[in-house]
PDB file of C-alpha atoms and ligand atoms in Angstrom:
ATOM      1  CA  UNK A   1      -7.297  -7.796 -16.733  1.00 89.00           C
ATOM      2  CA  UNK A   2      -5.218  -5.330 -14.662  1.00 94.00           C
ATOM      3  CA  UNK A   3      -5.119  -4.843 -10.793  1.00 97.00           C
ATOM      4  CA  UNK A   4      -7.557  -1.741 -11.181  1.00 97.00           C
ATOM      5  CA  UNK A   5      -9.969  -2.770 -13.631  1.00 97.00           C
ATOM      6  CA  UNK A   6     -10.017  -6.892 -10.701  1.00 97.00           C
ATOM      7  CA  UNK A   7      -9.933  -4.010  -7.981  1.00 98.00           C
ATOM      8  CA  UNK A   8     -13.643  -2.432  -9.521  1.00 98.00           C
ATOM      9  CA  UNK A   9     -14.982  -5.398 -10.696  1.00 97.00           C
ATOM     10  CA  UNK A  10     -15.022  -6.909  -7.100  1.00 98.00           C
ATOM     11  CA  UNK A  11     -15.876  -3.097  -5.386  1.00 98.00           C
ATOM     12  CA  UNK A  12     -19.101  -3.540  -7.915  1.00 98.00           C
ATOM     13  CA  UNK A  13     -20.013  -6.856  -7.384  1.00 98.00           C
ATOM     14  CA  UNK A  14     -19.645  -5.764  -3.044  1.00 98.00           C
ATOM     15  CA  UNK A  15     -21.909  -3.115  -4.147  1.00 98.00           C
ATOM     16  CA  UNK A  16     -24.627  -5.211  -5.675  1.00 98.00           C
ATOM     17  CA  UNK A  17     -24.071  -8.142  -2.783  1.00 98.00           C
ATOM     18  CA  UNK A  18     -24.817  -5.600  -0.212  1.00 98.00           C
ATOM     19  CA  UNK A  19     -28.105  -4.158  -2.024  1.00 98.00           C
ATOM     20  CA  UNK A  20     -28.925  -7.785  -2.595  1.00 98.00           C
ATOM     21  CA  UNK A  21     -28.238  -8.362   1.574  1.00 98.00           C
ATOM     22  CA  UNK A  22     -30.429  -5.113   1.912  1.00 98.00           C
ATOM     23  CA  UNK A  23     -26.572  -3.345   3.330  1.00 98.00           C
ATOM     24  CA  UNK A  24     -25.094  -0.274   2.792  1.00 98.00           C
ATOM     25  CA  UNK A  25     -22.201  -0.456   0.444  1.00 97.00           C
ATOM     26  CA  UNK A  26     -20.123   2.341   3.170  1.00 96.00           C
ATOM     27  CA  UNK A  27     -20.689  -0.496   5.822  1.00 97.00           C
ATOM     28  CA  UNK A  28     -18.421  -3.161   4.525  1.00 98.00           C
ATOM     29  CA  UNK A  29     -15.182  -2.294   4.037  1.00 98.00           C
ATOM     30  CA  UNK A  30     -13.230  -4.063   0.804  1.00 98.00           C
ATOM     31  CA  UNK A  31      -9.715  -4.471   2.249  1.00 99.00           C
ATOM     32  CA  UNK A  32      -7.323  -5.455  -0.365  1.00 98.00           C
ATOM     33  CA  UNK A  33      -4.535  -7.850   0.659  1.00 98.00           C
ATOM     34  CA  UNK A  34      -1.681  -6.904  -0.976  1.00 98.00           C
ATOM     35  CA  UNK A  35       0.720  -9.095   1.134  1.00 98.00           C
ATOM     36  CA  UNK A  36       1.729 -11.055  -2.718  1.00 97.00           C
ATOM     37  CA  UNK A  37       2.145  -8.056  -4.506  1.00 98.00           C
ATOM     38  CA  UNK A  38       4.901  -5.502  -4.357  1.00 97.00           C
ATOM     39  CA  UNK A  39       4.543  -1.275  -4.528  1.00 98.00           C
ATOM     40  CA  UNK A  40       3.724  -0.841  -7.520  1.00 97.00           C
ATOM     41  CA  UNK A  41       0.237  -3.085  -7.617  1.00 98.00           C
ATOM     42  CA  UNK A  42      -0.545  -1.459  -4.469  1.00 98.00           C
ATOM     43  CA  UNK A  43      -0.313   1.978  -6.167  1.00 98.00           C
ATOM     44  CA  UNK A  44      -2.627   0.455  -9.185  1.00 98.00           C
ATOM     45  CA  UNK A  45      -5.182  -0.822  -6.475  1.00 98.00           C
ATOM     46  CA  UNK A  46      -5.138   2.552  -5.033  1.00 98.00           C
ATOM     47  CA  UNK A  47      -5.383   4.454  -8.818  1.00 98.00           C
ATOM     48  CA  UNK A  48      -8.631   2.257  -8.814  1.00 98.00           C
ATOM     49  CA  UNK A  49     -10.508   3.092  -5.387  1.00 98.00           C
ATOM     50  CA  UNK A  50      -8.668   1.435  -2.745  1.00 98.00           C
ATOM     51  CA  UNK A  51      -7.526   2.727   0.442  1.00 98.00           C
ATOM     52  CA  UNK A  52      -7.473  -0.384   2.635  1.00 98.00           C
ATOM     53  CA  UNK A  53      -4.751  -2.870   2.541  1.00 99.00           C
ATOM     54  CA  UNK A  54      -4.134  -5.674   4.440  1.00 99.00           C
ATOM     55  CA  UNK A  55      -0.554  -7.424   5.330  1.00 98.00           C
ATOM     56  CA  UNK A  56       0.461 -10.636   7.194  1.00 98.00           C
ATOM     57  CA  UNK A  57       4.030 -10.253   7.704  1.00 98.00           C
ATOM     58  CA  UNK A  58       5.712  -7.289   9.778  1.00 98.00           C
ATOM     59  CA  UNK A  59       8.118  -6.406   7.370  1.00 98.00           C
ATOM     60  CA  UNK A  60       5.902  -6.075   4.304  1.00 98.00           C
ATOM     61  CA  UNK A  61       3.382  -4.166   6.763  1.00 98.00           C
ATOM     62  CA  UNK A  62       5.991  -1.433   7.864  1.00 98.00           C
ATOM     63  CA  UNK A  63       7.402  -0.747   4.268  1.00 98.00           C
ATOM     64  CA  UNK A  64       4.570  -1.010   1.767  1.00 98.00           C
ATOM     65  CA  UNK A  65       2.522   1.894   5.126  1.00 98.00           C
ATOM     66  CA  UNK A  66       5.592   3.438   4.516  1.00 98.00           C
ATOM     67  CA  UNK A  67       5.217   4.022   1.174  1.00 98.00           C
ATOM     68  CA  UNK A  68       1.800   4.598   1.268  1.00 98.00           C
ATOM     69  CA  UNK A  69       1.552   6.114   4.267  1.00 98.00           C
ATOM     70  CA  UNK A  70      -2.036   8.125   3.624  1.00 98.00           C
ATOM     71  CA  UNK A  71      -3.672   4.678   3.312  1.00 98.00           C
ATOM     72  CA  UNK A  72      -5.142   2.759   5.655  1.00 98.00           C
ATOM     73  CA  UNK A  73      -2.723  -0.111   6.790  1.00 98.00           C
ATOM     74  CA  UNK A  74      -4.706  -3.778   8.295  1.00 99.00           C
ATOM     75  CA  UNK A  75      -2.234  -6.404   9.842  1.00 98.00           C
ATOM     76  CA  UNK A  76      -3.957 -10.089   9.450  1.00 98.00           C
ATOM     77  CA  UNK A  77      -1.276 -12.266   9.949  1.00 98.00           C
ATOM     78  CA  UNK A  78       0.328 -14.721  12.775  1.00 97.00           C
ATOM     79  CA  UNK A  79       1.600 -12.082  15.639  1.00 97.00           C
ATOM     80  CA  UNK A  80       4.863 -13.094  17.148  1.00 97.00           C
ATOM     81  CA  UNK A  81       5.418 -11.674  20.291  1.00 97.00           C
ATOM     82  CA  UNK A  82       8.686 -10.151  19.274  1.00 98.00           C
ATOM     83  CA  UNK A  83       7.461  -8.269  16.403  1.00 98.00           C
ATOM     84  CA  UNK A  84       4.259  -6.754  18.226  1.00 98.00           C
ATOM     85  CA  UNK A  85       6.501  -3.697  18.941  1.00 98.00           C
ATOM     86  CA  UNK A  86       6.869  -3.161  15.050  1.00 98.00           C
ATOM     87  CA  UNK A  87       2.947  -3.729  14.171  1.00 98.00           C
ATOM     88  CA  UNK A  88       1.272  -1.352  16.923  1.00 98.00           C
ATOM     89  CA  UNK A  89       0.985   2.084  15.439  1.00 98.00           C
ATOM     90  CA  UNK A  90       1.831   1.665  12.073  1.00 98.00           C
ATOM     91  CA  UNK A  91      -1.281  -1.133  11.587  1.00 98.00           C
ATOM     92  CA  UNK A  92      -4.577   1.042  11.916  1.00 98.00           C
ATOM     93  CA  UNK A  93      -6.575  -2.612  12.647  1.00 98.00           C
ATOM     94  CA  UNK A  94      -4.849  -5.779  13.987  1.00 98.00           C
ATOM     95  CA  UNK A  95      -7.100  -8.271  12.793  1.00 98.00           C
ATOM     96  CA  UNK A  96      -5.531 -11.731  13.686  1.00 97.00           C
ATOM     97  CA  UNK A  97      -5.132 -11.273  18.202  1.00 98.00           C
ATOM     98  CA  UNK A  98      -5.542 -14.677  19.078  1.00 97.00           C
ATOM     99  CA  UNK A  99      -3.148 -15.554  22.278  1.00 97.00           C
ATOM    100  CA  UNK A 100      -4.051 -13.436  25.764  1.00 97.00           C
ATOM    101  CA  UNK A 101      -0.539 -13.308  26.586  1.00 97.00           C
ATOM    102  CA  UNK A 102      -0.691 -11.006  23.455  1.00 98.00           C
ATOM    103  CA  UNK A 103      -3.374  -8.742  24.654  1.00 98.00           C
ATOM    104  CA  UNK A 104      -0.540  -7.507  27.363  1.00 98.00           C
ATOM    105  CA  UNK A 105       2.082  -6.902  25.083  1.00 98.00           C
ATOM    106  CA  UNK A 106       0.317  -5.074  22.818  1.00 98.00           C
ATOM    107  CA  UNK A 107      -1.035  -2.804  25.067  1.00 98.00           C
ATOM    108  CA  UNK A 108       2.358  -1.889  26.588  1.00 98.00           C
ATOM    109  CA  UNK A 109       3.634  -0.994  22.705  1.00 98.00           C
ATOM    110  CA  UNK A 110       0.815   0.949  22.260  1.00 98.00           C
ATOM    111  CA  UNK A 111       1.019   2.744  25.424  1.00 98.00           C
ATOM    112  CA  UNK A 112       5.131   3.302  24.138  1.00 98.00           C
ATOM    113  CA  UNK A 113       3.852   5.055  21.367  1.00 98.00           C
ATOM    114  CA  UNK A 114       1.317   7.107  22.450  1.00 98.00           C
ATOM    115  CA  UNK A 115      -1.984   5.048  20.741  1.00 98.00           C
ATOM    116  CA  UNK A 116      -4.645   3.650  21.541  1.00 98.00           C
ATOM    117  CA  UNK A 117      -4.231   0.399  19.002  1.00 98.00           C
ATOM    118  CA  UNK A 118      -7.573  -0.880  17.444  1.00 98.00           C
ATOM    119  CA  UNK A 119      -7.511  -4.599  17.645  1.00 98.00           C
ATOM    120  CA  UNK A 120      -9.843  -7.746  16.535  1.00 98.00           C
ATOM    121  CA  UNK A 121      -9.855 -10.845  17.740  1.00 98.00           C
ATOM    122  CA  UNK A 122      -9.822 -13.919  15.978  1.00 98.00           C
ATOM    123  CA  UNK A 123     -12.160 -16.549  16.492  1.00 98.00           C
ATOM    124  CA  UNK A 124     -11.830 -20.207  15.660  1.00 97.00           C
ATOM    125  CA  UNK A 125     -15.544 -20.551  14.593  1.00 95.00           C
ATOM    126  CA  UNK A 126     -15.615 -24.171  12.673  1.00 88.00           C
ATOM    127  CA  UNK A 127     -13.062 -25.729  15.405  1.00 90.00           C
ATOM    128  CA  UNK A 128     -10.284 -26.908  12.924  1.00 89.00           C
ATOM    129  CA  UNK A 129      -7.162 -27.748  14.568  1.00 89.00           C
ATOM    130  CA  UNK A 130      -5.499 -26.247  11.837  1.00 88.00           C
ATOM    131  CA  UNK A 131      -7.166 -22.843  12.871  1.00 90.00           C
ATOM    132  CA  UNK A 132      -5.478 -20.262  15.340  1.00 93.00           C
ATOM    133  CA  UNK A 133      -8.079 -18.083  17.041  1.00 97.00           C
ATOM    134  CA  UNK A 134     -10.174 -18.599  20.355  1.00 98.00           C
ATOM    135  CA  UNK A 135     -12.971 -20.567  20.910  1.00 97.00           C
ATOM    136  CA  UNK A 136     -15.927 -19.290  21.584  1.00 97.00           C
ATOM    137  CA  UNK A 137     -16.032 -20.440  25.367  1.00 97.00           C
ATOM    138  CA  UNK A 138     -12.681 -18.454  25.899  1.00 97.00           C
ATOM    139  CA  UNK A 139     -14.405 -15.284  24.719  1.00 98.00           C
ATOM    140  CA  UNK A 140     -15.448 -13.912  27.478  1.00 98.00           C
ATOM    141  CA  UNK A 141     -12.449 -13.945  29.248  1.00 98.00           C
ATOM    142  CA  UNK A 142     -10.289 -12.699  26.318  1.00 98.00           C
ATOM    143  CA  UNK A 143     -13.496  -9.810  26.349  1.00 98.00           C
ATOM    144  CA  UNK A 144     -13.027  -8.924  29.963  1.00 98.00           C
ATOM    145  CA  UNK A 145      -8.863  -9.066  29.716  1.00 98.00           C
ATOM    146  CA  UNK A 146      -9.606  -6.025  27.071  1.00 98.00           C
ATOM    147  CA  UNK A 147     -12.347  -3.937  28.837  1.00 98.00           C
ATOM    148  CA  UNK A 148      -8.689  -3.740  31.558  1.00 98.00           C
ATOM    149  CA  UNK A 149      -6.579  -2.273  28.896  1.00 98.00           C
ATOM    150  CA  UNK A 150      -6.511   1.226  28.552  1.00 98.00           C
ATOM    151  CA  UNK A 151      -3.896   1.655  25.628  1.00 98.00           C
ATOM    152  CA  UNK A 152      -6.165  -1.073  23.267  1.00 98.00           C
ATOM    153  CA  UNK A 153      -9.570  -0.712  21.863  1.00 98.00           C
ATOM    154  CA  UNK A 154     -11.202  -3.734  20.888  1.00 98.00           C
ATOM    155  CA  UNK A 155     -13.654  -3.465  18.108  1.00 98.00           C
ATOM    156  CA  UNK A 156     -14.846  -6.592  16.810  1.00 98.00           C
ATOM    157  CA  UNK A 157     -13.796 -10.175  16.179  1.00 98.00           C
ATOM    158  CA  UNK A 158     -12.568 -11.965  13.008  1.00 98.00           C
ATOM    159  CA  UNK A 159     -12.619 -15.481  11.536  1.00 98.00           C
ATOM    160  CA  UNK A 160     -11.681 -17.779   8.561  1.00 96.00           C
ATOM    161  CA  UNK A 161     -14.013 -19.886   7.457  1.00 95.00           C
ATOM    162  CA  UNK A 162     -13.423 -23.587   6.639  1.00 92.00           C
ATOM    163  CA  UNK A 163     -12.612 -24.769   2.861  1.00 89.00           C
ATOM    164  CA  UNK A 164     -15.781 -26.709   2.423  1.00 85.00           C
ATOM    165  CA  UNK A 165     -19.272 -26.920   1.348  1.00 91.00           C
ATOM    166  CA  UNK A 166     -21.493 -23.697   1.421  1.00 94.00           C
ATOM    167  CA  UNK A 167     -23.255 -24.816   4.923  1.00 95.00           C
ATOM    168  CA  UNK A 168     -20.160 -24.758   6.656  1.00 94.00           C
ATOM    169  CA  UNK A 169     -18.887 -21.583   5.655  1.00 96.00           C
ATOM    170  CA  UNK A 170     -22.598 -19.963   6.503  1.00 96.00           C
ATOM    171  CA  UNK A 171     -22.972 -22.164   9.736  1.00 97.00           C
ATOM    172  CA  UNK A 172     -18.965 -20.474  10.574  1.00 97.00           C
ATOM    173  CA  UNK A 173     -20.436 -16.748   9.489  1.00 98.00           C
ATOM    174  CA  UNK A 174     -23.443 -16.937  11.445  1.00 98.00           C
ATOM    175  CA  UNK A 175     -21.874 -18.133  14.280  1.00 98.00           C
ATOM    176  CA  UNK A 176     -19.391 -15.214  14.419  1.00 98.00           C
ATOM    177  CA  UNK A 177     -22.395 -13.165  13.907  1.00 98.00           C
ATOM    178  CA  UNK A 178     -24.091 -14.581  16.942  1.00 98.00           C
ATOM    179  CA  UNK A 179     -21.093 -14.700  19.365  1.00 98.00           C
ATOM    180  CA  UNK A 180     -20.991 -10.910  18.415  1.00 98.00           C
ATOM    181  CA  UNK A 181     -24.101 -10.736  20.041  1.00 98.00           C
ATOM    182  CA  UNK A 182     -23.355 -12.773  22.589  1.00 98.00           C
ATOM    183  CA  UNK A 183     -20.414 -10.795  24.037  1.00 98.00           C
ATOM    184  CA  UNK A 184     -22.542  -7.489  22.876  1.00 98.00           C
ATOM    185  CA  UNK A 185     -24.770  -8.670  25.953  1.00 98.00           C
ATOM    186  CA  UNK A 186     -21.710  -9.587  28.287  1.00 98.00           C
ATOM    187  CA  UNK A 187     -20.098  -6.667  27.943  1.00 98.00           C
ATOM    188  CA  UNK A 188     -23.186  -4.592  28.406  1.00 98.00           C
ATOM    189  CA  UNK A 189     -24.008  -6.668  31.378  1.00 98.00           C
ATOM    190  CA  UNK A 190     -20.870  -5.278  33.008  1.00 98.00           C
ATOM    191  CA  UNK A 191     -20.807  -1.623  31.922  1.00 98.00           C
ATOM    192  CA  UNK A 192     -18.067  -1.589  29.385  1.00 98.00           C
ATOM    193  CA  UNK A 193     -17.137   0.797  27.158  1.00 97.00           C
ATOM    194  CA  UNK A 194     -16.715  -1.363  24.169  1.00 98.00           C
ATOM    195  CA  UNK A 195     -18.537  -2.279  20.634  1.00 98.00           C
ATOM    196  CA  UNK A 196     -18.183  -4.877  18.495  1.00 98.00           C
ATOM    197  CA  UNK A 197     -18.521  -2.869  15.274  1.00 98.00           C
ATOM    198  CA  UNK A 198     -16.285  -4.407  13.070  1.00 98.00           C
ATOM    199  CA  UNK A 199     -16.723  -8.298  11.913  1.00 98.00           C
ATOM    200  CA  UNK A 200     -13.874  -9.237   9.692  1.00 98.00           C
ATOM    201  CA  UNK A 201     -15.142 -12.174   6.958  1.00 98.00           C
ATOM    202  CA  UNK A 202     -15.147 -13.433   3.759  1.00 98.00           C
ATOM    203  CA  UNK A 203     -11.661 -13.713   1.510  1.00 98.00           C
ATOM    204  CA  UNK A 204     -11.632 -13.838  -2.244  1.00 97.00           C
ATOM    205  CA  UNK A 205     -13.448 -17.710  -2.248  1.00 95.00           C
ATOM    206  CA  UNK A 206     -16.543 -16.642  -0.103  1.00 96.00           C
ATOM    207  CA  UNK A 207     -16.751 -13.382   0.565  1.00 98.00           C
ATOM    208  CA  UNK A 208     -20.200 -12.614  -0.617  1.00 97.00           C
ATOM    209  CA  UNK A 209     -21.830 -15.171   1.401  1.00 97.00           C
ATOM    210  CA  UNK A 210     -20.012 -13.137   4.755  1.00 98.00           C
ATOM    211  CA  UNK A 211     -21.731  -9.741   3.363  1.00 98.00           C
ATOM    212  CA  UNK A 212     -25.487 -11.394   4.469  1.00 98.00           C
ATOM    213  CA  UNK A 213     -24.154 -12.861   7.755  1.00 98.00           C
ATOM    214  CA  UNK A 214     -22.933  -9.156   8.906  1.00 98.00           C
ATOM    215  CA  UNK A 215     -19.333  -8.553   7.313  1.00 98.00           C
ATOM    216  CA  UNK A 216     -18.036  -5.692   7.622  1.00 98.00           C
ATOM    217  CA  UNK A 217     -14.511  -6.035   6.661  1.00 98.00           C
ATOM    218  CA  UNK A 218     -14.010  -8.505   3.476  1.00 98.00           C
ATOM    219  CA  UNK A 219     -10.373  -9.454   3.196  1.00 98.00           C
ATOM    220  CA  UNK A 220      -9.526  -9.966  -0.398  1.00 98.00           C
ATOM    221  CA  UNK A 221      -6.408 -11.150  -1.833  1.00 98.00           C
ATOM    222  CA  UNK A 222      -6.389 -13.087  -5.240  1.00 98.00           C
ATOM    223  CA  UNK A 223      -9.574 -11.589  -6.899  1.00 98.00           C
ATOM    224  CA  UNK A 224      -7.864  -8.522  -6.683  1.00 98.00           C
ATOM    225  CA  UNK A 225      -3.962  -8.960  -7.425  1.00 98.00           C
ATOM    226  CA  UNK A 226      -4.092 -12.560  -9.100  1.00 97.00           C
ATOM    227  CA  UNK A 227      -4.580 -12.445 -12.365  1.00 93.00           C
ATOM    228  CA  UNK A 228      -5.181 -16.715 -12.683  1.00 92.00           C
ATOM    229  CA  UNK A 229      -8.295 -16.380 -10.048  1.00 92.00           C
ATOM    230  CA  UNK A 230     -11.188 -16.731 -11.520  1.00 79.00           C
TER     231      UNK A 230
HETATM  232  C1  PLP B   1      -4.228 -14.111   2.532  1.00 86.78           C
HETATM  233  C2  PLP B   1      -5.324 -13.820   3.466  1.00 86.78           C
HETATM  234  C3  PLP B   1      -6.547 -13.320   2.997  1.00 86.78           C
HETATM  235  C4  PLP B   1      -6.863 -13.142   1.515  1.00 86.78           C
HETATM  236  O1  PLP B   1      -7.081 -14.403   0.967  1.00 86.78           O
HETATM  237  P1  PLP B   1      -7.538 -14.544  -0.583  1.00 86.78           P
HETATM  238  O2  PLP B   1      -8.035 -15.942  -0.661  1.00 86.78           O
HETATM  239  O3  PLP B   1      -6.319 -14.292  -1.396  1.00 86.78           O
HETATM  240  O4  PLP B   1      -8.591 -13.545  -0.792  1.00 86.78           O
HETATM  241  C5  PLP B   1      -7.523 -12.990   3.925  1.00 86.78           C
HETATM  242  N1  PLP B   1      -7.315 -13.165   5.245  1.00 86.78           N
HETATM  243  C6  PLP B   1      -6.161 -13.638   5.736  1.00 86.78           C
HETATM  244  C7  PLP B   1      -6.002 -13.799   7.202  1.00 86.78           C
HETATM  245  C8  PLP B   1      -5.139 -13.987   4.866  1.00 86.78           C
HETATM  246  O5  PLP B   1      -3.989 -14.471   5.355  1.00 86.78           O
END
């Protein structure tokens, strides 16, 4: 099967999980990761629907938006704090913020440039130590640190849910879900202009559970560009 023909089969099947989750299909965004494949699978996802790629390394991000540059360009990888400089601007979403020292840094890039960076945070839901993100208790803080920042717009959180049984990836989306609605309050509470729109879940392994919890950015890698996943 080629990348276009794994590109619509999982744009149907998002289709059919959001009737079946009583969704919209425009409200969850399929973001392809392309950050294993080179140009010219990018071009076949894009031959086949997609405009929404995601990248985890700086490099790859600034050369594949490059080359592509009418497409939308999502960074979801570890941010160093030396390479923020190359991300802001050229990533439309930064899905992966997960250190406040970062928050700073990326709104002084952005301000550099002249944008207003759109930014999620990342959440460590499940509370592996082999997880980066914030907890949940730090959220508020990391919250109020953005509603300071002129030059960033924070518009939703993200999170990777465990490798395990079904009830711990659900417990892990819900309780993204519910955080969301937590802060939703908070920040309402103190007369900020933010929204947490955007709720970035679900990878190739378990992304239609994340369309009934709320998703509405599914990052998918293999079942698009890896022809062995099945
Ligand atoms: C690689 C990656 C994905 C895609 O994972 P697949 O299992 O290939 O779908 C999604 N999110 C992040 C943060 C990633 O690094």
């Amino acid at each position: 099967m080629s990348t276009a023909t794994r590109y619509q089969r999982v744009r149907a099947q998002l289709d059919e999980e959001c009737a079946s989750a009583g969704r919209s299909p425009e409200d969850v965004l399929l973001l392809a990761v392309s950050k294993t494949v080179d140009v010219d699978e990018v071009e076949n996802a894009i031959s086949a629907g997609a405009h929404a790629f995601g990248e985890n390394r700086p490099d790859e991000l600034v050369r594949k938006q490059a080359a592509f540059p009418d497409e939308h360009w999502h960074f979801i990888g570890n941010i160093q704090s030396r390479r923020i400089k190359d991300i802001v601007g050229v990533a439309d979403l930064i899905h992966s913020v997960c250190k406040l020292e970062h928050l700073a840094k990326i709104d002084a890039a952005a301000k550099a440039k002249g944008v207003r960076q759109a930014i999620l945070v990342e959440v460590n839901v499940s509370g592996e130590e082999s997880k980066s993100g914030f907890s949940a208790e730090q959220m508020p803080q990391v919250v109020r640190a953005c509603a300071a920042l002129d030059n960033i717009e924070l518009k939703g959180l993200m999170t990777m849910a465990p490798r395990a049984d079904a009830d711990a990836i659900e417990e892990t989306f819900g309780g993204l879900s519910s955080l969301r609605d937590q802060l939703t309050a908070f920040i309402s509470e103190n007369g900020w202009d933010i929204s947490l729109s955007e709720l970035s879940m679900g990878m190739s392994e378990d992304w239609p559970r994340a369309v009934h919890y709320g998703s509405t950015i599914v990052r998918v890698g293999r079942a698009i560009f890896d022809e062995a996943f099945e």
